[in-house]
PDB file of C-alpha atoms in Angstrom:
ATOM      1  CA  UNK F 295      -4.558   7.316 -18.689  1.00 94.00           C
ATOM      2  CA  UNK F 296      -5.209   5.292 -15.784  1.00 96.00           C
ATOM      3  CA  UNK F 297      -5.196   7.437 -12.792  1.00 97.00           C
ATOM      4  CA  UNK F 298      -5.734   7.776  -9.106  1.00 98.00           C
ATOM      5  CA  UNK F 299      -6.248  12.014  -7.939  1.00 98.00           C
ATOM      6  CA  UNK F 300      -6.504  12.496  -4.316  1.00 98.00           C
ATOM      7  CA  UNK F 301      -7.454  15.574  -2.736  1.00 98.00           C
ATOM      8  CA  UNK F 302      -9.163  17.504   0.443  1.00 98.00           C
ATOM      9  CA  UNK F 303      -6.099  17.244   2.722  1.00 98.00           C
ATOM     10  CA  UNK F 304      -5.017  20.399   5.133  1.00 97.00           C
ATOM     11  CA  UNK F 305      -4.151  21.403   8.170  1.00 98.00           C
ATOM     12  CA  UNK F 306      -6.723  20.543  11.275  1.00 98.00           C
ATOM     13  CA  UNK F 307      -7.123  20.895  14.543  1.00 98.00           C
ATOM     14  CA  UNK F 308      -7.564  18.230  16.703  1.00 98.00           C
ATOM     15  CA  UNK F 309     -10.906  16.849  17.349  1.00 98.00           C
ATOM     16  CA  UNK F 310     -11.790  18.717  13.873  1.00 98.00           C
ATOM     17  CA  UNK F 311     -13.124  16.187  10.870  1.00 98.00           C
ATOM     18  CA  UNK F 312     -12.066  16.534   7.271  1.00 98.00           C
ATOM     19  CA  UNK F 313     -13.303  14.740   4.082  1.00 98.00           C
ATOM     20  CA  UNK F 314     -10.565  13.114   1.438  1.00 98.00           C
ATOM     21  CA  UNK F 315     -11.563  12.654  -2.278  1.00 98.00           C
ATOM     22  CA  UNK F 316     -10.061  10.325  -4.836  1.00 98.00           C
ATOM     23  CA  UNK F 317     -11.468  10.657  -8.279  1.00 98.00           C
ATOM     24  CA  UNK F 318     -10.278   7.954 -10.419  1.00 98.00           C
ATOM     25  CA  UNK F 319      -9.856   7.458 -14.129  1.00 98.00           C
ATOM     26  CA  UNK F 320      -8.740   5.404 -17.211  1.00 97.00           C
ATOM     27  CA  UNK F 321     -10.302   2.327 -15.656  1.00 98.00           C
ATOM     28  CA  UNK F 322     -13.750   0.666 -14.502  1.00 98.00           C
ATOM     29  CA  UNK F 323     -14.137   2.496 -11.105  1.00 98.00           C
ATOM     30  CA  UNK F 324     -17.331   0.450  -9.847  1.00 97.00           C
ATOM     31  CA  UNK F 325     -16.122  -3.211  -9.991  1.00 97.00           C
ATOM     32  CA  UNK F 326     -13.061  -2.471  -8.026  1.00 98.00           C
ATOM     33  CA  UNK F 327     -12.264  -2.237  -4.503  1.00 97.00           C
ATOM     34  CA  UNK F 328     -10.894   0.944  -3.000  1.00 98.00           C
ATOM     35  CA  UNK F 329      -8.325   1.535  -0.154  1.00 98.00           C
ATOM     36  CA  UNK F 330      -7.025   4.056   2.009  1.00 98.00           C
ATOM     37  CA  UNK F 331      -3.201   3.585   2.976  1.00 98.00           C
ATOM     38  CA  UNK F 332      -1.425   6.611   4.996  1.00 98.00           C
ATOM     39  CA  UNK F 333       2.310   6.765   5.653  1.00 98.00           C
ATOM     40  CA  UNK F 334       3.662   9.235   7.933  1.00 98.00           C
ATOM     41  CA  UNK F 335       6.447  11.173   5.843  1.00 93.00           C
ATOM     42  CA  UNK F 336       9.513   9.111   6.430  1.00 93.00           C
ATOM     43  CA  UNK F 337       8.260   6.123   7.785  1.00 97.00           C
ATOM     44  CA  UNK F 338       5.958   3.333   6.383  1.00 98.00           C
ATOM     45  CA  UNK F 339       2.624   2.529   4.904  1.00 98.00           C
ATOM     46  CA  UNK F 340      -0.394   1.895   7.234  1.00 98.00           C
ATOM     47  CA  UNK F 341      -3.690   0.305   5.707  1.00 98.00           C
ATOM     48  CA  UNK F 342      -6.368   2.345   7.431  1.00 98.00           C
ATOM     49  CA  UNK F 343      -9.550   0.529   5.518  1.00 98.00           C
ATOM     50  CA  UNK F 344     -11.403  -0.252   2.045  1.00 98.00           C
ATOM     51  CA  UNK F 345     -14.401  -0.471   0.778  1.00 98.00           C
ATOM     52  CA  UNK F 346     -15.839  -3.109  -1.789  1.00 97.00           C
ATOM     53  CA  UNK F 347     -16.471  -2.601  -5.536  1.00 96.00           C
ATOM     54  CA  UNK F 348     -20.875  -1.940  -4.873  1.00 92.00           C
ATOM     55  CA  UNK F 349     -20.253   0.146  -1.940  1.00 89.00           C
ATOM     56  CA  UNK F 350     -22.148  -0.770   1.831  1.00 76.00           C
ATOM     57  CA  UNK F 351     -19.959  -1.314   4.666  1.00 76.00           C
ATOM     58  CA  UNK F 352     -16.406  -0.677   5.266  1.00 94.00           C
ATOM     59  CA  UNK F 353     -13.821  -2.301   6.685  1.00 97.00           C
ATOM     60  CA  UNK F 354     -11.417  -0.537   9.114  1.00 98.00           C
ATOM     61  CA  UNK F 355      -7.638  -0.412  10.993  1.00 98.00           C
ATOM     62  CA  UNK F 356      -8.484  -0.673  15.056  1.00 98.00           C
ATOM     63  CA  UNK F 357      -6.972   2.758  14.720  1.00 98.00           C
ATOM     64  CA  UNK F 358      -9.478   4.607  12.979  1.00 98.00           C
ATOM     65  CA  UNK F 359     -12.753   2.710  13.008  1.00 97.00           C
ATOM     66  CA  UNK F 360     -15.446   4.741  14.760  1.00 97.00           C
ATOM     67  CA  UNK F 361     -14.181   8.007  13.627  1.00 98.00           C
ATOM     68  CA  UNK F 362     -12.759   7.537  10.179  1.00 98.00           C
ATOM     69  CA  UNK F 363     -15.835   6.387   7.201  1.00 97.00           C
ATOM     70  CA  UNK F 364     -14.692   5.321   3.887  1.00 98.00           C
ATOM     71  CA  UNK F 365     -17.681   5.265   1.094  1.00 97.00           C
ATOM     72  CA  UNK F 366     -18.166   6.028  -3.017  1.00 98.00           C
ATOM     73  CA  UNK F 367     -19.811   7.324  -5.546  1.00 97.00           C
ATOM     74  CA  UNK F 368     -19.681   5.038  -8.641  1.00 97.00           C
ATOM     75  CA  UNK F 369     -21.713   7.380 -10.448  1.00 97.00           C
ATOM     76  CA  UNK F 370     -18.587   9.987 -10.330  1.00 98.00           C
ATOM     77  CA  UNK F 371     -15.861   7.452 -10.037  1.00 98.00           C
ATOM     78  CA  UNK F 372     -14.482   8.885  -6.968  1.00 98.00           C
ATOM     79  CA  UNK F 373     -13.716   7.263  -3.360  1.00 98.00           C
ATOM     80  CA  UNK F 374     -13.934   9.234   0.185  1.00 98.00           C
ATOM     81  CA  UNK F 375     -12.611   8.808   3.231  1.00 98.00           C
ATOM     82  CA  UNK F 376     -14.612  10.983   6.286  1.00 98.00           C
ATOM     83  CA  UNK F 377     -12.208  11.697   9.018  1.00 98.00           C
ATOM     84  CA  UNK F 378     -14.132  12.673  12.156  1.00 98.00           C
ATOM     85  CA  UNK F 379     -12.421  13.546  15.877  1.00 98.00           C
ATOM     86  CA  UNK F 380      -9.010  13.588  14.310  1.00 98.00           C
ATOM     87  CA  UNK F 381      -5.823  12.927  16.372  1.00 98.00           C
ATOM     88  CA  UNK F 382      -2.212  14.188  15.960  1.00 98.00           C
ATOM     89  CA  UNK F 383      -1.683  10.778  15.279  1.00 98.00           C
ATOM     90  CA  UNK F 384      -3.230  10.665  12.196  1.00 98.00           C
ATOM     91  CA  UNK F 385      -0.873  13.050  10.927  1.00 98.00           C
ATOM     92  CA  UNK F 386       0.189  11.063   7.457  1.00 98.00           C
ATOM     93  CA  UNK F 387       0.103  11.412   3.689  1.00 98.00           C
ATOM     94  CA  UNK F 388      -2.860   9.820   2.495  1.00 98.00           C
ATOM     95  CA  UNK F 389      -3.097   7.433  -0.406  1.00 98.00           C
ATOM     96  CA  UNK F 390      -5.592   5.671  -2.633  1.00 98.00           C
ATOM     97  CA  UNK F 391      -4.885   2.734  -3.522  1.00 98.00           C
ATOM     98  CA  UNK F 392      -7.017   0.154  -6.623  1.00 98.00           C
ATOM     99  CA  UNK F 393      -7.242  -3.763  -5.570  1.00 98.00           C
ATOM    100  CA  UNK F 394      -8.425  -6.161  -7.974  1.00 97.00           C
ATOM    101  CA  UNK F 395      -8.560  -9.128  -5.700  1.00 94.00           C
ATOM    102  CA  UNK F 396      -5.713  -9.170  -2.771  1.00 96.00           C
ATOM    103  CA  UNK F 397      -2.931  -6.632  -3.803  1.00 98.00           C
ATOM    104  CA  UNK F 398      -3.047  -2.388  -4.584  1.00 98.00           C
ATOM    105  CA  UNK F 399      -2.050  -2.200  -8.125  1.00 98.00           C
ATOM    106  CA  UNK F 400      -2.686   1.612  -8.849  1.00 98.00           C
ATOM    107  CA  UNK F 401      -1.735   4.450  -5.973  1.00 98.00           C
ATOM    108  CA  UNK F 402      -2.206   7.629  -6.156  1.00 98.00           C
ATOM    109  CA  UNK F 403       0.036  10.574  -5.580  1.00 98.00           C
ATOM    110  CA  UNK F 404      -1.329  11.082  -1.613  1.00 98.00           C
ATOM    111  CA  UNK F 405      -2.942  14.111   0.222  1.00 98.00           C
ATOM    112  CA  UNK F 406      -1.227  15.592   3.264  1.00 98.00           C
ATOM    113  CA  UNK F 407      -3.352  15.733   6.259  1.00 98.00           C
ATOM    114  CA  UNK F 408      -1.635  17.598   9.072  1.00 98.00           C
ATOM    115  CA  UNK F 409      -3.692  17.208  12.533  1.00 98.00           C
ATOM    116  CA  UNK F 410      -2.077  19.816  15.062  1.00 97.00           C
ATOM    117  CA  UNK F 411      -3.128  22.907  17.129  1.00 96.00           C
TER     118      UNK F 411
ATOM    119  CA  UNK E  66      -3.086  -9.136  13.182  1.00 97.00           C
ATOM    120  CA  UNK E  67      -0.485 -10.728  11.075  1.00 98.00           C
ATOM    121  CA  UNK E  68       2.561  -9.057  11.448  1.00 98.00           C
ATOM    122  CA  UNK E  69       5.097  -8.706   8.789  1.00 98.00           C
ATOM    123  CA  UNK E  70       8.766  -8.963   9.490  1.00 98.00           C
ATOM    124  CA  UNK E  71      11.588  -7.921   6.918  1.00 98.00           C
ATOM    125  CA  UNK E  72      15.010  -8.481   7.110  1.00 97.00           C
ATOM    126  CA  UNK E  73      17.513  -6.291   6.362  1.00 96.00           C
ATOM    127  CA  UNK E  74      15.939  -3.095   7.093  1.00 97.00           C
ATOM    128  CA  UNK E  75      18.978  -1.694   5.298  1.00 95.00           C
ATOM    129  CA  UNK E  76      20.468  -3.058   1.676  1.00 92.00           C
ATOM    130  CA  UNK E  77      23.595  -1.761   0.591  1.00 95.00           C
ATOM    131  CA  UNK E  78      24.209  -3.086  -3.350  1.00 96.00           C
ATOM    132  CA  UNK E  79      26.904  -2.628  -5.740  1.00 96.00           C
ATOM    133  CA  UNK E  80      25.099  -2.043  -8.998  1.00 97.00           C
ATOM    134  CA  UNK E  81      24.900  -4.960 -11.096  1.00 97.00           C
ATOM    135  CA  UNK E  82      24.799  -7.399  -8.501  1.00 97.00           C
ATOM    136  CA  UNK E  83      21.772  -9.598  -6.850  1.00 97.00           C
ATOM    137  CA  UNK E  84      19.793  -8.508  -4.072  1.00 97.00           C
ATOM    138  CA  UNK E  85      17.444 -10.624  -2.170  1.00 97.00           C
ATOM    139  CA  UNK E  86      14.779  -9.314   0.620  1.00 98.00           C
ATOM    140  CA  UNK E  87      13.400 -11.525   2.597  1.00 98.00           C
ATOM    141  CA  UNK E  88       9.296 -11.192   4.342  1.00 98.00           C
ATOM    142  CA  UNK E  89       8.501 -13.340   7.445  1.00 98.00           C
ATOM    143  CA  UNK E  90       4.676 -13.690   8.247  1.00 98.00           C
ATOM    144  CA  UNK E  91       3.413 -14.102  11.987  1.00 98.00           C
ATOM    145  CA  UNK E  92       0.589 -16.883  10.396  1.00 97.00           C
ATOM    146  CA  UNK E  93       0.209 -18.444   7.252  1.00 97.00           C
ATOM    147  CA  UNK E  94      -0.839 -16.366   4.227  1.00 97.00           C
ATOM    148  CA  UNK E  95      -2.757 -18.641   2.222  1.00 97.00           C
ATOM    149  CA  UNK E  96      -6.341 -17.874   1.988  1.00 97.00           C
ATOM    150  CA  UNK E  97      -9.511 -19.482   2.090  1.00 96.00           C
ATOM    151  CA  UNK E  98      -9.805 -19.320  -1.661  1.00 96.00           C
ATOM    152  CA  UNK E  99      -6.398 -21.096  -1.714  1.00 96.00           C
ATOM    153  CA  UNK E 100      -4.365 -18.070  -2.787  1.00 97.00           C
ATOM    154  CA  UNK E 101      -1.779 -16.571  -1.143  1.00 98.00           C
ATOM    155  CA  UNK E 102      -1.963 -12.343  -1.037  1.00 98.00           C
ATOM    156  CA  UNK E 103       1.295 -11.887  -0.701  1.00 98.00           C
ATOM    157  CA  UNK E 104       2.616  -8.429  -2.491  1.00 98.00           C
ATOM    158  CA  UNK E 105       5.787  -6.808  -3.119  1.00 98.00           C
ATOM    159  CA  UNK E 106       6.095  -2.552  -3.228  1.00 98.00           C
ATOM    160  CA  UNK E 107       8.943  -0.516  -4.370  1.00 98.00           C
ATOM    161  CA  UNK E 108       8.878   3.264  -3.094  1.00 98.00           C
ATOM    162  CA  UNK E 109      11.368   5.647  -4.615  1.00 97.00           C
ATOM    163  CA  UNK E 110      11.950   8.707  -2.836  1.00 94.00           C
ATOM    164  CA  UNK E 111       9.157  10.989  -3.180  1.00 94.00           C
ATOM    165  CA  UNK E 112       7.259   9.203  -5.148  1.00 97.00           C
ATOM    166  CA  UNK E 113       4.248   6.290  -3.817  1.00 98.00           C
ATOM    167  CA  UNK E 114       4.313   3.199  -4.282  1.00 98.00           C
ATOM    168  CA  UNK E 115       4.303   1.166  -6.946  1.00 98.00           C
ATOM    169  CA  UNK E 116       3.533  -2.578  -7.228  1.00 98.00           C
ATOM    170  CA  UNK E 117       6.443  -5.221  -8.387  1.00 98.00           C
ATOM    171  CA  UNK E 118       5.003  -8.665  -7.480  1.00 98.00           C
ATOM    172  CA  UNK E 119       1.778 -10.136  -6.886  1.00 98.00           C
ATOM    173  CA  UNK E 120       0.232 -13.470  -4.787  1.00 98.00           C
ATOM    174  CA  UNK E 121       3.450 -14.306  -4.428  1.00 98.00           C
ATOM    175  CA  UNK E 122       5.354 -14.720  -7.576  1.00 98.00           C
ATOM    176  CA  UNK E 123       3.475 -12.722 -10.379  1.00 98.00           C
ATOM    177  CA  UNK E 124       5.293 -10.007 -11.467  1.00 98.00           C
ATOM    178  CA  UNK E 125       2.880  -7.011 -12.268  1.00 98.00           C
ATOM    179  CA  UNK E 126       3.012  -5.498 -15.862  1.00 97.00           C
ATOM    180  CA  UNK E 127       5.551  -3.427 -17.125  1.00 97.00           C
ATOM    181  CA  UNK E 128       8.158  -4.927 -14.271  1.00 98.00           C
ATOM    182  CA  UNK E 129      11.235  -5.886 -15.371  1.00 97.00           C
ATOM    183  CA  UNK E 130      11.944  -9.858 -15.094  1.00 97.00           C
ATOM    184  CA  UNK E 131      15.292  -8.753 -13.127  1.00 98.00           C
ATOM    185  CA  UNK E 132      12.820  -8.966 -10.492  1.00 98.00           C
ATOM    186  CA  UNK E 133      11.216 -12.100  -8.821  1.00 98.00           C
ATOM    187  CA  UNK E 134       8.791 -13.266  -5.898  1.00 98.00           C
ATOM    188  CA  UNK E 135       9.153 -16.856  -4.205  1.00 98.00           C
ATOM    189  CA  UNK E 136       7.433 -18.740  -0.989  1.00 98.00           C
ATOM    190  CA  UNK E 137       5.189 -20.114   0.990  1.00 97.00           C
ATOM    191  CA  UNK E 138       4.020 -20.531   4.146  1.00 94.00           C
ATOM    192  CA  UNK E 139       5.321 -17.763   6.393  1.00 97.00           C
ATOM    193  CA  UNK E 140       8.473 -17.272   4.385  1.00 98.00           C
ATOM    194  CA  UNK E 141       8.703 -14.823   0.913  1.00 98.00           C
ATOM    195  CA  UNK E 142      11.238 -13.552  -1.106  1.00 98.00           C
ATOM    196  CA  UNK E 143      12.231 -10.580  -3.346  1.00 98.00           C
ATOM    197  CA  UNK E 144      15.049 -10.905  -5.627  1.00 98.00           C
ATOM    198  CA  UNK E 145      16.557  -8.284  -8.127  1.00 98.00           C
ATOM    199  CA  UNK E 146      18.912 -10.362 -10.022  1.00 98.00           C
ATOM    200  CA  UNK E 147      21.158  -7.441 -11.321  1.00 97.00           C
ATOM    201  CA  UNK E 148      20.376  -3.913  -9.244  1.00 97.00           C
ATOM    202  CA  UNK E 149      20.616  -0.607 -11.429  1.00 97.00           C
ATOM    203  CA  UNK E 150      19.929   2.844 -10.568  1.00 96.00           C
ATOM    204  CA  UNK E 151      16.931   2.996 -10.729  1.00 96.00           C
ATOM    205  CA  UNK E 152      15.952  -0.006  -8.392  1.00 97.00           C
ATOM    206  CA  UNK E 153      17.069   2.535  -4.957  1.00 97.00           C
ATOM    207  CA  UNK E 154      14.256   3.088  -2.643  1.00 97.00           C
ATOM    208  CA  UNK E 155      12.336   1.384  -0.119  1.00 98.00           C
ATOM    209  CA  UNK E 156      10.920  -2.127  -0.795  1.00 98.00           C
ATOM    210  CA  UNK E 157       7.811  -3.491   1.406  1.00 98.00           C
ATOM    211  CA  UNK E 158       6.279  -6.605   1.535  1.00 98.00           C
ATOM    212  CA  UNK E 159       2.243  -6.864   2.263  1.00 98.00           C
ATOM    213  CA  UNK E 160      -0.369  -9.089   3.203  1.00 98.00           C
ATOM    214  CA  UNK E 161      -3.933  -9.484   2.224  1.00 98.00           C
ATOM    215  CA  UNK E 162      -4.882 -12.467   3.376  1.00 98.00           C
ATOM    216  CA  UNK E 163      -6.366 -11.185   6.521  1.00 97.00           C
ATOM    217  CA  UNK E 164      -7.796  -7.966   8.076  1.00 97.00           C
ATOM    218  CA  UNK E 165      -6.406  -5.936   8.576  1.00 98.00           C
ATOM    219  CA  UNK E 166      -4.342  -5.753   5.748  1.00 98.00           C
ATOM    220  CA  UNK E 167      -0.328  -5.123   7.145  1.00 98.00           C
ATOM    221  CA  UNK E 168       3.054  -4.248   5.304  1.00 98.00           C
ATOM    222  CA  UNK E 169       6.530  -4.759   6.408  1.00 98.00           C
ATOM    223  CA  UNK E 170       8.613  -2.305   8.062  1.00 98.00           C
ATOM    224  CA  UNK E 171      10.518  -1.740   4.596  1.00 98.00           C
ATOM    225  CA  UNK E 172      13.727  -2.226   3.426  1.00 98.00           C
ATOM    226  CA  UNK E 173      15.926   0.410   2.531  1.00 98.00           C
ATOM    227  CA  UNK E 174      17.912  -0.786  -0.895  1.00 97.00           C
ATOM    228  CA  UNK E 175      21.255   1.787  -1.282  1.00 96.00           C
ATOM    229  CA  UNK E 176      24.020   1.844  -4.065  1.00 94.00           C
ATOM    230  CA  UNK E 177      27.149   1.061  -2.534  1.00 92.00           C
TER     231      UNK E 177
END
């Protein structure tokens, strides 16, 4: 089964960091691209960055870049997300997302990151 | 930043009738490859999102052909040609022509 598992989400303080997982199956992890997308519960979807199929540099939303690092391990099929000096504002479900070339056709089911003291 | 305008926000249906959504673009979406990342999204309640059309008109696998994807330009379309249940939720556009990558506000699609 093809399938996107995201995990490491909790509750924070802010200026505290946390690290989000994806592991990913049921597809060729390494020649894809990977995004992160967050939504704040009741509102809409945000692209906060992705990260190319071989890995190297990231590209990031204005709003995170400096203190958020996306990277992944094609060895274990899985795709990160390092969230440093976190804000309430980053308060969001975070989601996964596959691109072949120019769309995100394979989400996965989010992980909650709650940023508050 | 290309910003993504849809209209309605709000899409009350009677079941069995059309639909249509409509996606403004602040620039032009085609890319320097020549195609156009333009996507379609459909988010039931609960649930993330799932992808209905892609570059434009390309309907994903395992989508029903009720639904369809036009344009060009600055100016894209979603049509359901007959809405059932199951089509409620929240329906954004998105492009990925440029970074960073930006969705519509969403449209809300009801059963009357």
């Amino acid at each position: 089964e093809v399938l996107l598992l995201e995990s490491g989400g909790d509750l924070v303080q802010p200026g505290g960091s946390l690290r989000l997982s994806c592991a990913a199956s049921g597809f060729t992890f390494s020649s894809y691209a990977m995004n992160w997308v967050r939504q704040v519960p009741g509102k809409g979807l945000e692209w906060v960055s992705v990260i190319l199929a071989g890995g190297g540099g990231g590209t990031y939303a204005d709003s995170v870049r400096g203190r958020f690092t996306i990277s992944r391990d094609n060895s274990k099929d899985t795709l990160y997300l390092q969230m440093d000096n976190l804000r309430v504002e980053d308060t969001a479900l975070y989601y996964c997302a596959k691109e072949p070339v120019g769309y995100l056709d394979l989400w996965g089911r989010g992980t909650l990151v709650t940023v508050s003291s | 930043e290309i910003v993504m305008t849809q209209t309605p926000l709000s899409s009350p249906v009677t079941l069995g009738q059309p639909a249509s959504i409509s996606c403004r673009s602040s620039q032009g979406l085609v890319h320097s490859d020549g195609n156009t990342y333009l996507s379609w999204l459909h988010q039931r309640p609960g649930q993330p999102p799932r992808l209905l059309i892609y570059k434009v008109s390309n309907r994903f696998s395992g989508v029903p052909d009720r639904f369809s994807g036009s344009g060009a330009g600055t100016d894209f379309t979603l049509k359901i040609s007959r809405v059932e249940a199951e089509d409620v939720g929240v329906y954004y556009c998105m492009q990925a022509t440029q970074f960073p990558y930006t969705f519509g506000q969403g449209t809300k699609l009801e059963i009357k």
